[in-house]
Tab-separated table of C-alpha atoms in Angstrom:
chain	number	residue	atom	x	y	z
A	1	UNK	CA	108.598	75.149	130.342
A	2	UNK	CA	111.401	72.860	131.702
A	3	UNK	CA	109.716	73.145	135.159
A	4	UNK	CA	105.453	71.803	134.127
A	5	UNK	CA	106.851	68.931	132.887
A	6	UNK	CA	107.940	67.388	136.411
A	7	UNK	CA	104.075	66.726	137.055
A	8	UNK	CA	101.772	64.952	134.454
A	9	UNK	CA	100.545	66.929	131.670
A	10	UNK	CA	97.080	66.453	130.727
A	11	UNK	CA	96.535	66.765	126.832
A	12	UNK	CA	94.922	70.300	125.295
A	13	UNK	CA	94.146	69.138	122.020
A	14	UNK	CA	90.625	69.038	123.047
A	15	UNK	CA	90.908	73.261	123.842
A	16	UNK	CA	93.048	73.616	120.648
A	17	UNK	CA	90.614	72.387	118.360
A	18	UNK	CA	87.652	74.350	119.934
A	19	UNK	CA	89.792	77.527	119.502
A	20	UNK	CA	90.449	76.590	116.246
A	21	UNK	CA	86.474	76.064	115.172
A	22	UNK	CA	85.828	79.775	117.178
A	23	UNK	CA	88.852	81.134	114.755
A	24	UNK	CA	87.303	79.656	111.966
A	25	UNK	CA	83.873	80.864	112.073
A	26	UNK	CA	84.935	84.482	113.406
A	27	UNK	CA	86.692	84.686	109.869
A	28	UNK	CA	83.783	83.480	107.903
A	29	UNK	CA	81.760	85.757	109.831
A	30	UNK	CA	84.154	88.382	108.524
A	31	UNK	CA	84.320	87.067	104.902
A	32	UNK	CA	80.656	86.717	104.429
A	33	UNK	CA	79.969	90.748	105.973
A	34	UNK	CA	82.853	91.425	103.482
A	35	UNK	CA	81.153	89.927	100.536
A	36	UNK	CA	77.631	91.119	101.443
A	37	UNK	CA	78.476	94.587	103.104
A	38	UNK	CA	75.246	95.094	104.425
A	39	UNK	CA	73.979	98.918	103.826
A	40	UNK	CA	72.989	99.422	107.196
A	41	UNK	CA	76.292	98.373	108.385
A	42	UNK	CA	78.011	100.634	105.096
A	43	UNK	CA	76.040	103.283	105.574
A	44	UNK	CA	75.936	103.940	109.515
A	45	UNK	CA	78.681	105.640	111.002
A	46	UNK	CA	80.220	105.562	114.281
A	47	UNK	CA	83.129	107.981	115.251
A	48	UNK	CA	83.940	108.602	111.614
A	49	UNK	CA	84.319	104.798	111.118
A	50	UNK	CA	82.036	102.545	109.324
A	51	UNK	CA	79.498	101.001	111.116
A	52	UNK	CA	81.005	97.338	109.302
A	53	UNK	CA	84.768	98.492	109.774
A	54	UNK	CA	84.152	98.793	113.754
A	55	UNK	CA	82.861	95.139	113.517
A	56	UNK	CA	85.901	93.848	111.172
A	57	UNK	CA	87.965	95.255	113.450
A	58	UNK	CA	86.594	94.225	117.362
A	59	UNK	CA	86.104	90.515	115.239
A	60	UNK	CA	90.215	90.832	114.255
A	61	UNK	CA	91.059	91.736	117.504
A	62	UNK	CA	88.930	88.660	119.115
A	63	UNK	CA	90.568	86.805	116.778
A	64	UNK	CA	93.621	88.077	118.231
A	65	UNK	CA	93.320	87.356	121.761
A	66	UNK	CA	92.428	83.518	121.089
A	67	UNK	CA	95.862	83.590	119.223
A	68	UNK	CA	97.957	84.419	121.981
A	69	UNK	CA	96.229	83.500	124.822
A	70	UNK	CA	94.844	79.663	123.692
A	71	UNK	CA	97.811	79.263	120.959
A	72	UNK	CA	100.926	81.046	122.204
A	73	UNK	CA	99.575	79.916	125.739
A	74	UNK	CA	99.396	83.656	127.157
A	75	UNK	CA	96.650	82.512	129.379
A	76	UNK	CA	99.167	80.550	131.559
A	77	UNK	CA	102.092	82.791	131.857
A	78	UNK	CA	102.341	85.078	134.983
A	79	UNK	CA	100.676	88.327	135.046
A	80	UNK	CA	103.648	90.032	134.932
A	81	UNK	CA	104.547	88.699	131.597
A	82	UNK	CA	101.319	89.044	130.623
A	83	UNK	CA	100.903	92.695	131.057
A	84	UNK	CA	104.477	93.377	129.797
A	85	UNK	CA	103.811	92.214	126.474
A	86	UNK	CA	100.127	93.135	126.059
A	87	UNK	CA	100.024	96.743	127.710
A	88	UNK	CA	103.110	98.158	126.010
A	89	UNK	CA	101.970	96.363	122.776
A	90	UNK	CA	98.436	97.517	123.654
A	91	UNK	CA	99.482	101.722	124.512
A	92	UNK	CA	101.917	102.309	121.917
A	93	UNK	CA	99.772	100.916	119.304
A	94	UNK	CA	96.858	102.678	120.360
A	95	UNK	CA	98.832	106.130	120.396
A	96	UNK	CA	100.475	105.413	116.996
A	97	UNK	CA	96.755	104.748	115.512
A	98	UNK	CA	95.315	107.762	116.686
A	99	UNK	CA	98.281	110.496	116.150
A	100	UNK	CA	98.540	109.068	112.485
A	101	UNK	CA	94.719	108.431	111.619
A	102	UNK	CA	93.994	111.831	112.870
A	103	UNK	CA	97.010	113.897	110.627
A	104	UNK	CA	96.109	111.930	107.883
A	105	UNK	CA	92.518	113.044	107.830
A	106	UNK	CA	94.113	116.378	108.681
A	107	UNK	CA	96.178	116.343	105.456
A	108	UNK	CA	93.347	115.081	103.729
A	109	UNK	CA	91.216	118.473	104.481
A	110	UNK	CA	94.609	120.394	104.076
A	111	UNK	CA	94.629	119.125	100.028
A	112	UNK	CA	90.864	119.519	99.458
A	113	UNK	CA	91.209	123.203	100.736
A	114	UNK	CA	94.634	124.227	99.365
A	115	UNK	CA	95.717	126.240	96.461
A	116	UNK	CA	97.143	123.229	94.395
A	117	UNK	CA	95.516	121.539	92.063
A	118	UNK	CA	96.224	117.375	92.432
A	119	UNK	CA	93.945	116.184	89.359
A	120	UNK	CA	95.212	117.708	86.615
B	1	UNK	CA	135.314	75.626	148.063
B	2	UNK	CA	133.363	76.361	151.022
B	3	UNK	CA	135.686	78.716	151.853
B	4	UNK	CA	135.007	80.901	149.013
B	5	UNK	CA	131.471	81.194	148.946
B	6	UNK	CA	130.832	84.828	150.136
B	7	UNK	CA	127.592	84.644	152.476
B	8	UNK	CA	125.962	88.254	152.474
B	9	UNK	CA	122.910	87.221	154.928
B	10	UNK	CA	120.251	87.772	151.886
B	11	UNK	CA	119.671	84.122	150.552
B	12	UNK	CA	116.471	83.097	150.809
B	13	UNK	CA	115.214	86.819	151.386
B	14	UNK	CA	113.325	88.815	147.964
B	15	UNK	CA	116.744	90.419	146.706
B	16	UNK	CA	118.622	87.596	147.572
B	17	UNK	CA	119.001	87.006	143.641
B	18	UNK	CA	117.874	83.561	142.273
B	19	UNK	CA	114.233	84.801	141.787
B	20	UNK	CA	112.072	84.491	138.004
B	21	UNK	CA	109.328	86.496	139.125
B	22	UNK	CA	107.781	86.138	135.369
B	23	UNK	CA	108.263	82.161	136.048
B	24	UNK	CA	109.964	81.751	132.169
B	25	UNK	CA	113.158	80.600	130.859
B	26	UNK	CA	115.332	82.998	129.960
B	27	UNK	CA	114.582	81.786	125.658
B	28	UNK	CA	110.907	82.310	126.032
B	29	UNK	CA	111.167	85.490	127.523
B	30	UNK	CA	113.358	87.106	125.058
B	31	UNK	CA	111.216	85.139	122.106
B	32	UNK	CA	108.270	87.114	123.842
B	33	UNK	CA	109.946	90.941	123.828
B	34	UNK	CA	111.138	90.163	120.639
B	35	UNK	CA	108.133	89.598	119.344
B	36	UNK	CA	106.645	92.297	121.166
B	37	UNK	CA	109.090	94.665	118.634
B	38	UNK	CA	108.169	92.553	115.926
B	39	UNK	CA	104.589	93.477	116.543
B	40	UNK	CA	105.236	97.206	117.371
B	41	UNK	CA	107.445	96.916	113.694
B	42	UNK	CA	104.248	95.772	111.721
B	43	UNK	CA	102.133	97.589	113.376
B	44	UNK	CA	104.080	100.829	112.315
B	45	UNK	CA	103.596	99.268	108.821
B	46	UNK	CA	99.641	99.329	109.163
B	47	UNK	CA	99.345	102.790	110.973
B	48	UNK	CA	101.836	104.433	107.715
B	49	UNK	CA	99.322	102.672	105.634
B	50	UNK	CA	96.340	103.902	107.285
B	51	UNK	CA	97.750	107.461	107.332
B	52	UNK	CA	97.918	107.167	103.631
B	53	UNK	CA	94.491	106.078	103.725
B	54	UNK	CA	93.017	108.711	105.562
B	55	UNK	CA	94.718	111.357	103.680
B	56	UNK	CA	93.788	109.585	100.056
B	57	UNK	CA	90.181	108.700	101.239
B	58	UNK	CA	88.210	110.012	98.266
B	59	UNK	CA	90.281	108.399	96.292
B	60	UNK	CA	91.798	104.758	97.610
B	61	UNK	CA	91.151	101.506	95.405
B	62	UNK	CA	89.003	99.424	96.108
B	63	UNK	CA	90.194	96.108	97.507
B	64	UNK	CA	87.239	93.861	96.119
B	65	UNK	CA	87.900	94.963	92.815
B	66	UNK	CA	91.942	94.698	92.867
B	67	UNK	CA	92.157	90.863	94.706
B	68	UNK	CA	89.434	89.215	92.995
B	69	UNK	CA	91.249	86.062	91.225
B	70	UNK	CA	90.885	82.437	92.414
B	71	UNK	CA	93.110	79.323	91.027
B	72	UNK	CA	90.975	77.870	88.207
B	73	UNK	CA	88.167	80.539	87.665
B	74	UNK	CA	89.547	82.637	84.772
B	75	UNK	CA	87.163	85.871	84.702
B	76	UNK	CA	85.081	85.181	87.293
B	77	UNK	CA	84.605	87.790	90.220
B	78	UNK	CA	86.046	86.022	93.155
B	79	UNK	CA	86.447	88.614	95.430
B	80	UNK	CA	88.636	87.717	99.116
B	81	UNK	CA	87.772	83.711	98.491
B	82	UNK	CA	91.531	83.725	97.855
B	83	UNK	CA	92.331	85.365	100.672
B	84	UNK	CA	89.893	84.211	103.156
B	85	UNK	CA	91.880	80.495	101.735
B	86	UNK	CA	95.529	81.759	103.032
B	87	UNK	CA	93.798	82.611	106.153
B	88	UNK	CA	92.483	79.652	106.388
B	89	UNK	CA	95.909	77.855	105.639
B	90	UNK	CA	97.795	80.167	107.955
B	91	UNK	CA	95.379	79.245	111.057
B	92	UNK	CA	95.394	75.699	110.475
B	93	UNK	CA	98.914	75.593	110.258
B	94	UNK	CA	99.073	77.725	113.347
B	95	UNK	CA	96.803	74.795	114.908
B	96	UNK	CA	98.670	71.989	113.916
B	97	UNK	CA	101.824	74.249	115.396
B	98	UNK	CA	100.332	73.942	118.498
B	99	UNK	CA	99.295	70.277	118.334
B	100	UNK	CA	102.798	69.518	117.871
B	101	UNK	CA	104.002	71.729	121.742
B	102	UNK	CA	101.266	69.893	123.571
B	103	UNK	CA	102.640	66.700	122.077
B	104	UNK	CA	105.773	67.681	123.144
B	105	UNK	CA	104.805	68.126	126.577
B	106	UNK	CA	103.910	64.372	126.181
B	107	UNK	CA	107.211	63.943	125.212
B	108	UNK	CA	105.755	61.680	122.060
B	109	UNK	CA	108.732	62.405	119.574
B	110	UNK	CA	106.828	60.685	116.923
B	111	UNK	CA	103.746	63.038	117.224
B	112	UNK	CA	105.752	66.365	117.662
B	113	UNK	CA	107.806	65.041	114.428
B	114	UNK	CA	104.362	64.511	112.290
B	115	UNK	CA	102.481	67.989	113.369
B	116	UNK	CA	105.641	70.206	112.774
B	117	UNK	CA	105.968	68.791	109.345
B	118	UNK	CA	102.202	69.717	108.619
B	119	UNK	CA	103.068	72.504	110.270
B	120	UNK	CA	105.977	73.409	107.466
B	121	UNK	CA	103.324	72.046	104.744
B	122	UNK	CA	101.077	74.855	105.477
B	123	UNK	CA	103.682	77.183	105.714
B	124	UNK	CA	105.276	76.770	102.215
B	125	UNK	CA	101.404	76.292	100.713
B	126	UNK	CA	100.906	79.832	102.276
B	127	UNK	CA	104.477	81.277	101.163
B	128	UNK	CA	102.914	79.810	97.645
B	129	UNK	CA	99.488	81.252	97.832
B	130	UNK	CA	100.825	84.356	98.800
B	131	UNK	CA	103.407	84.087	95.246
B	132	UNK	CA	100.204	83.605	93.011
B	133	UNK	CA	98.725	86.401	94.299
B	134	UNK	CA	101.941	88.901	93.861
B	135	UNK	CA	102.038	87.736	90.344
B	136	UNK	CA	97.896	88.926	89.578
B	137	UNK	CA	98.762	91.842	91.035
B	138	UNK	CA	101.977	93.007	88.979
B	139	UNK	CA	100.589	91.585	86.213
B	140	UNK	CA	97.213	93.225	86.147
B	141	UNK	CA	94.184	92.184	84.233
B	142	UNK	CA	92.705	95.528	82.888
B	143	UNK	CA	95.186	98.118	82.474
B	144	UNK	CA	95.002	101.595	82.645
B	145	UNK	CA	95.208	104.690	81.710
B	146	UNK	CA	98.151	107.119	83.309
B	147	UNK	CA	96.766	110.902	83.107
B	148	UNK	CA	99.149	113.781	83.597
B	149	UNK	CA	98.827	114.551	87.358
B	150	UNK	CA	99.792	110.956	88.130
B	151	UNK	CA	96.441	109.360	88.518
B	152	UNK	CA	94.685	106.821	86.368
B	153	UNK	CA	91.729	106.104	84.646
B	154	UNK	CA	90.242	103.156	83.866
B	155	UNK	CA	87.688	101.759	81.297
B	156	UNK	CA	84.090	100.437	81.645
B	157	UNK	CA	81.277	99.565	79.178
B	158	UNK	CA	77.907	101.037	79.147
B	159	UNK	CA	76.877	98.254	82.217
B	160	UNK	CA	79.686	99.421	84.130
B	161	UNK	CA	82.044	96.300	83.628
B	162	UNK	CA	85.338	97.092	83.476
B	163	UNK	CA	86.984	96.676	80.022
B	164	UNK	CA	90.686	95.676	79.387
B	165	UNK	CA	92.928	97.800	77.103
B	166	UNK	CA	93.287	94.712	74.886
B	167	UNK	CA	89.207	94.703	73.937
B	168	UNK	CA	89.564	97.787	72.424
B	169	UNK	CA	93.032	99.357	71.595
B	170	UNK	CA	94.992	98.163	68.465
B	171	UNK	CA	98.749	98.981	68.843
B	172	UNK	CA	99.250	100.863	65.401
B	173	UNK	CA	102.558	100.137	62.970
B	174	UNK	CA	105.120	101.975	64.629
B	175	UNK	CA	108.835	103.151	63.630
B	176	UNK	CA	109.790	103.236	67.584
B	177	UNK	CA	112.707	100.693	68.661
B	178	UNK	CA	113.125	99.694	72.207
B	179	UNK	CA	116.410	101.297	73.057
B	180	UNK	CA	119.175	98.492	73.962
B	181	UNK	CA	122.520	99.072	75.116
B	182	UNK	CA	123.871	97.097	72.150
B	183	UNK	CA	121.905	99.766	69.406
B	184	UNK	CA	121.717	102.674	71.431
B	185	UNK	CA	123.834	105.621	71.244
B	186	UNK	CA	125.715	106.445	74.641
B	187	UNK	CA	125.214	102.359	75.669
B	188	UNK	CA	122.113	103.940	77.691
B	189	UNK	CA	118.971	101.109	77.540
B	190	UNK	CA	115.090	102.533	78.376
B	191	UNK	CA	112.294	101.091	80.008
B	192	UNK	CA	109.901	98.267	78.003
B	193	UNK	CA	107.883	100.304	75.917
B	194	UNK	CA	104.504	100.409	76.737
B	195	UNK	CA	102.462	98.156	74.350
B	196	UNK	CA	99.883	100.739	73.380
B	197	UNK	CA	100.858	104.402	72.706
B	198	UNK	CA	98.184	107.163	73.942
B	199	UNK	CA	97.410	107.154	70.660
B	200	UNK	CA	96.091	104.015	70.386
B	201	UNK	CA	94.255	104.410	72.985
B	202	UNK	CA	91.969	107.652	71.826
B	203	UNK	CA	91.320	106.103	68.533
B	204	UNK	CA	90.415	102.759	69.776
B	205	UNK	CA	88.182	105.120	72.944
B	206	UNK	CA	87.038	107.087	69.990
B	207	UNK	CA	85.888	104.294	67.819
B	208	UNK	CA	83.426	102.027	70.432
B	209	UNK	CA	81.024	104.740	71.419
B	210	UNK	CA	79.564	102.432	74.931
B	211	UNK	CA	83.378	102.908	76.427
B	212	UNK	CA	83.117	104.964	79.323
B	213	UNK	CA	85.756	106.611	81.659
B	214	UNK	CA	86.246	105.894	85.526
B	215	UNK	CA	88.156	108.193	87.507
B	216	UNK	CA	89.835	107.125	90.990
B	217	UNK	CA	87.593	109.495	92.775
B	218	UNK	CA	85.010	108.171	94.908
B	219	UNK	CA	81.846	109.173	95.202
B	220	UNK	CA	79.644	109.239	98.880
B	221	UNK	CA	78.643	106.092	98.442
B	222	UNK	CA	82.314	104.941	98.260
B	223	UNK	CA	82.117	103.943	94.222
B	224	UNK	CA	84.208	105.062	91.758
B	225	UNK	CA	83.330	108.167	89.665
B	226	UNK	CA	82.200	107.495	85.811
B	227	UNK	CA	82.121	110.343	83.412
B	228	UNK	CA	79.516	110.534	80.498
B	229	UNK	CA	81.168	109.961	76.795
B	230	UNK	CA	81.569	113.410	76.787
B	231	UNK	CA	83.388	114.056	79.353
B	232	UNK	CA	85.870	110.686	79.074
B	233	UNK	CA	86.816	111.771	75.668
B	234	UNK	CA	87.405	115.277	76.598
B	235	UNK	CA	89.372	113.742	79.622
B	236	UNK	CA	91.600	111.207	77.592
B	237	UNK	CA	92.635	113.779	75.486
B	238	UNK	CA	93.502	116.532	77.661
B	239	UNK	CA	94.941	114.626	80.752
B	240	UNK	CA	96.261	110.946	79.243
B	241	UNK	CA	99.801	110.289	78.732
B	242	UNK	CA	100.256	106.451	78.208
B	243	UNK	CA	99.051	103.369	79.380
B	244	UNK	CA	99.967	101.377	83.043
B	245	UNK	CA	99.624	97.702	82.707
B	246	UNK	CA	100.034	95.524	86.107
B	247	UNK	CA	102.002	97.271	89.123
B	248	UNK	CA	105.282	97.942	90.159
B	249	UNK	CA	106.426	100.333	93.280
B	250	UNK	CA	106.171	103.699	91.145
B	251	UNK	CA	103.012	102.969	89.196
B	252	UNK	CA	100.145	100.490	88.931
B	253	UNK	CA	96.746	100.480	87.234
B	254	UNK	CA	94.505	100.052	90.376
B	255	UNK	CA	94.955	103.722	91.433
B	256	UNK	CA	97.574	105.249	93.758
B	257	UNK	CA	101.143	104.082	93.772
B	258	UNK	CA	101.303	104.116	97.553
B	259	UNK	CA	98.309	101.173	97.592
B	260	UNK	CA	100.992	99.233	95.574
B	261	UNK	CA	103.960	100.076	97.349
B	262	UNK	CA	102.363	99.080	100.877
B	263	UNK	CA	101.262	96.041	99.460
B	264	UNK	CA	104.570	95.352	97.899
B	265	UNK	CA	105.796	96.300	101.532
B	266	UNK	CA	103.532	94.978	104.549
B	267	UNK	CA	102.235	91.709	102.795
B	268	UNK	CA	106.318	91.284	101.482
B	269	UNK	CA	107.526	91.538	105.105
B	270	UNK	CA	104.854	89.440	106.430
B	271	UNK	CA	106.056	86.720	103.903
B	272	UNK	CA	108.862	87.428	104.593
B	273	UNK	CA	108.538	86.327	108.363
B	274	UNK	CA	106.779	83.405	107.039
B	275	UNK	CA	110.311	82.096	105.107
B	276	UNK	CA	111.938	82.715	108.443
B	277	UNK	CA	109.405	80.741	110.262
B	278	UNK	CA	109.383	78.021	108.029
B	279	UNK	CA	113.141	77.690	107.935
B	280	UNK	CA	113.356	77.825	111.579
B	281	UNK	CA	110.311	75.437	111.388
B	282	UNK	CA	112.862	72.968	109.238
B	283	UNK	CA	115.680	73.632	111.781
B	284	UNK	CA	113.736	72.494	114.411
B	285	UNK	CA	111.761	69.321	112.904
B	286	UNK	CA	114.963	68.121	111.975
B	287	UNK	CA	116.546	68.291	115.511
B	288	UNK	CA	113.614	66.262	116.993
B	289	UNK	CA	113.759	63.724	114.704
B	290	UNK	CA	117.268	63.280	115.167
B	291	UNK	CA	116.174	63.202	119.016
B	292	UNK	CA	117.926	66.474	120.336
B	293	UNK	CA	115.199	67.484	122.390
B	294	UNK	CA	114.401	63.495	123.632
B	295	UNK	CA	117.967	63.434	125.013
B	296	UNK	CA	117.247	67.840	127.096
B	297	UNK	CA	114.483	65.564	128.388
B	298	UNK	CA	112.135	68.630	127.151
B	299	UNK	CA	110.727	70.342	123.597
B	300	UNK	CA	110.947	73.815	124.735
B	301	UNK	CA	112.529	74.556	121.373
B	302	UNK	CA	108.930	73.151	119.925
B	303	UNK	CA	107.577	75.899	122.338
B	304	UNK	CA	110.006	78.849	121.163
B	305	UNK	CA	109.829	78.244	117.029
B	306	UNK	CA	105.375	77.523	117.894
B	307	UNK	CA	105.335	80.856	119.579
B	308	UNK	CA	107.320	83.208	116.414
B	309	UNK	CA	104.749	80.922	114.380
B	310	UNK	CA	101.788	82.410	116.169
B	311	UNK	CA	102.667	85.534	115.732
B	312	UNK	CA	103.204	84.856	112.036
B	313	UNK	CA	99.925	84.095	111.952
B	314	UNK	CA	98.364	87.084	114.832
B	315	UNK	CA	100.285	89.630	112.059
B	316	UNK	CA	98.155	87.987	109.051
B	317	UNK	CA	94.773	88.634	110.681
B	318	UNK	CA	95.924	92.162	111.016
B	319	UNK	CA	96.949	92.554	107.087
B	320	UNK	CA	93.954	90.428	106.585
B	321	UNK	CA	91.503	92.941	107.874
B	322	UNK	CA	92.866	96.145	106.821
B	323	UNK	CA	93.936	95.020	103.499
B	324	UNK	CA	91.597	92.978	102.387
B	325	UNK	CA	88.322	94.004	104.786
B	326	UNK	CA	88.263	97.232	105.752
């Protein structure tokens, strides 16, 4: 940004390495549930998901936002920007997800109740 | 020249021309929509391999039990330390990435020059890391067994340990050559032959009676089916064809060939992005040390190269999770 550097810039590194302890502990967070897979988390299920996979994922996507808003400095870019690159990301993404998730599981029933035999 | 300049009673006005409404250069802008495809790319990666989740979900492997080597600990159960260390790695070379723009908006050349090359440390550790772990995966550590129908079957003991084909099959004398193209007949070569025939395997099954057989299934509890002694023996014989060692994009031995093809695929392009980065990463560290960007009078390029980095990194906590955690 040819243009911020006319004024003084004050340093970030003290943000950066805050960002960086938050990224850190949001992954061992995610480790240690991985090693330990609580059953209540295993065992309860919300919207055909995992109880622990909803967590793994919001954590991952938390993880995501401190990326590109502290790292790839999202947080100062316009709005316009902003939304360009999140939203469509953001829409698409979500509509892929659920039109594949949901014929996969629909392909899934298809082979348990078909007239083909896959283990043989 | 005055003369020439057409006035059309707009400047200053909102279509005028002239404006950036999004306040960017025009390089950061396009390094931001292309990694806006980039991410819509990967993330048709991860949906494809969730789709063959879904429709394979009795019957996936099971990560824990597949990615469970770390450097040093030969045999021991390390399951996602080794990845949870690239992660690591990644992020921290994602931070000192970012250390190294915020020095260049301090336009301290020295600084900037020191970060990016930690920066292109971590990056070629990872691009390592991620190496080791291809090679544990095509090489396997248990083997399997390949049944008709295209599944596989692998062995436990009577605690439920898996056992490898080695701790129990003895390959018997055999008359079979490898076929060359020096010694073969039309100049037509084969595949390696397998180390153990099927035979093998049943009499070496037959012969330690606390061997037990583990199908792919999964059961509601989301662990792998195990047949009685019974039942594995009767299964060997009827449904196994030959042995799978390790994994390669038709077969492997931890279950269904599409787990090893998308990991072939979505952890191979992610590394892939990683060379690129660290290249571009070289590129870069070599043009502010030979003071490129000190002459522009700013490090923008720093800015450009640190924000494809990111996203290197924003596209490993994604294969992270639904590779490894999920």
């Amino acid at each position: 940004m040819a243009h911020d550097t006319t004024h003084a810039y004050e340093s970030n590194s003290k943000r950066i390495w805050t960002v960086f302890i938050i990224l850190s502990v949001i992954t061992l967070v995610e480790v240690i549930l991985g090693i330990i897979k609580p059953e209540f988390l295993t065992d309860t299920y919300f919207i055909s998901l995992k109880l622990i996979n909803w967590i793994f994922i919001l954590l991952t996507i938390w993880k995501a936002y401190y990326i590109t808003w502290a790292f790839m400095h999202m947080e100062g870019e316009t709005k316009g920007l902003r939304r360009s690159v999140v939203w469509t990301a953001g829409f698409l993404i979500v509509y892929l997800l659920f039109i594949l998730l949901t014929e996969g599981d629909y392909v899934y029933e298809v082979m348990q109740r078909g007239q083909v035999a896959w283990d043989f | 020249m005055e003369a020439t300049v057409t006035r059309t009673g707009t400047e200053g006005k909102t279509w005028g021309g002239g404006n950036e409404p999004l306040k960017v250069s025009y390089g950061k802008m396009m390094m931001w929509f292309f990694i806006l495809s980039d991410a819509l790319t990967f993330s048709g990666f991860l949906a494809a391999y969730g789709f063959a989740r879904y429709k394979f979900s009795d019957s996936w492997p099971i990560a824990d039990e597949v990615f469970n080597h770390f450097p040093f600990l030969h045999g021991v159960d390390a399951p996602m330390y080794y990845v949870a260390l690239m992660t690591f790695i990644l992020i921290f070379s994602s931070v000192t990435m970012v250390l190294a723009v915020d020095a260049g908006h301090q336009m301290k050349k020295a600084k900037v020059s020191f970060y990016m090359l930690l920066t292109i440390i971590g990056g070629i550790v990872f691009l390592g890391s991620q190496a080791w772990e291809w090679k544990n995966f095509i090489q396997g550590t248990y083997g399997a067994i390949e049944t008709r129908g295209g599944n596989v079957l692998q062995v436990i003991d009577n605690e439920g340990h898996r056992v490898a084909l080695d701790e129990f099959v003895v390959a018997a004398p055999t008359l079979r050559v490898q076929q060359t193209r020096s010694n073969a007949l039309w100049f037509t070569d084969e595949p390696t032959l397998p180390r153990f025939t099927m035979e093998d395997v049943l009499v070496g099954f037959a012969a330690n009676p606390n061997l037990h057989i583990r199908t792919q299934e999964l059961t509601e509890t989301g662990e792998k089916v195990i047949l009685t002694r019974q039942a594995s023996l009767a299964k060997l014989e009827k449904e196994g064809i030959g042995i799978i060692e390790g994994a390669n994009l038709k077969k492997n031995e931890y279950g269904n060939p599409l787990f090893g093809d998308f990991f072939f695929f979505i952890t191979g392009f992610h590394g892939f992005h990683v060379l690129t980065g660290v290249l571009i990463n070289i590129i870069i560290f070599f043009n502010v040390l030979i003071g490129t960007y000190e002459r522009r009078g700013h490090y923008e390029m720093v800015e450009k190269v640190g924000l494809y980095w990111h996203f290197v990194d924003l596209v490993w906590v994604f294969v992270f999770t639904f590779f490894y955690l999920v």
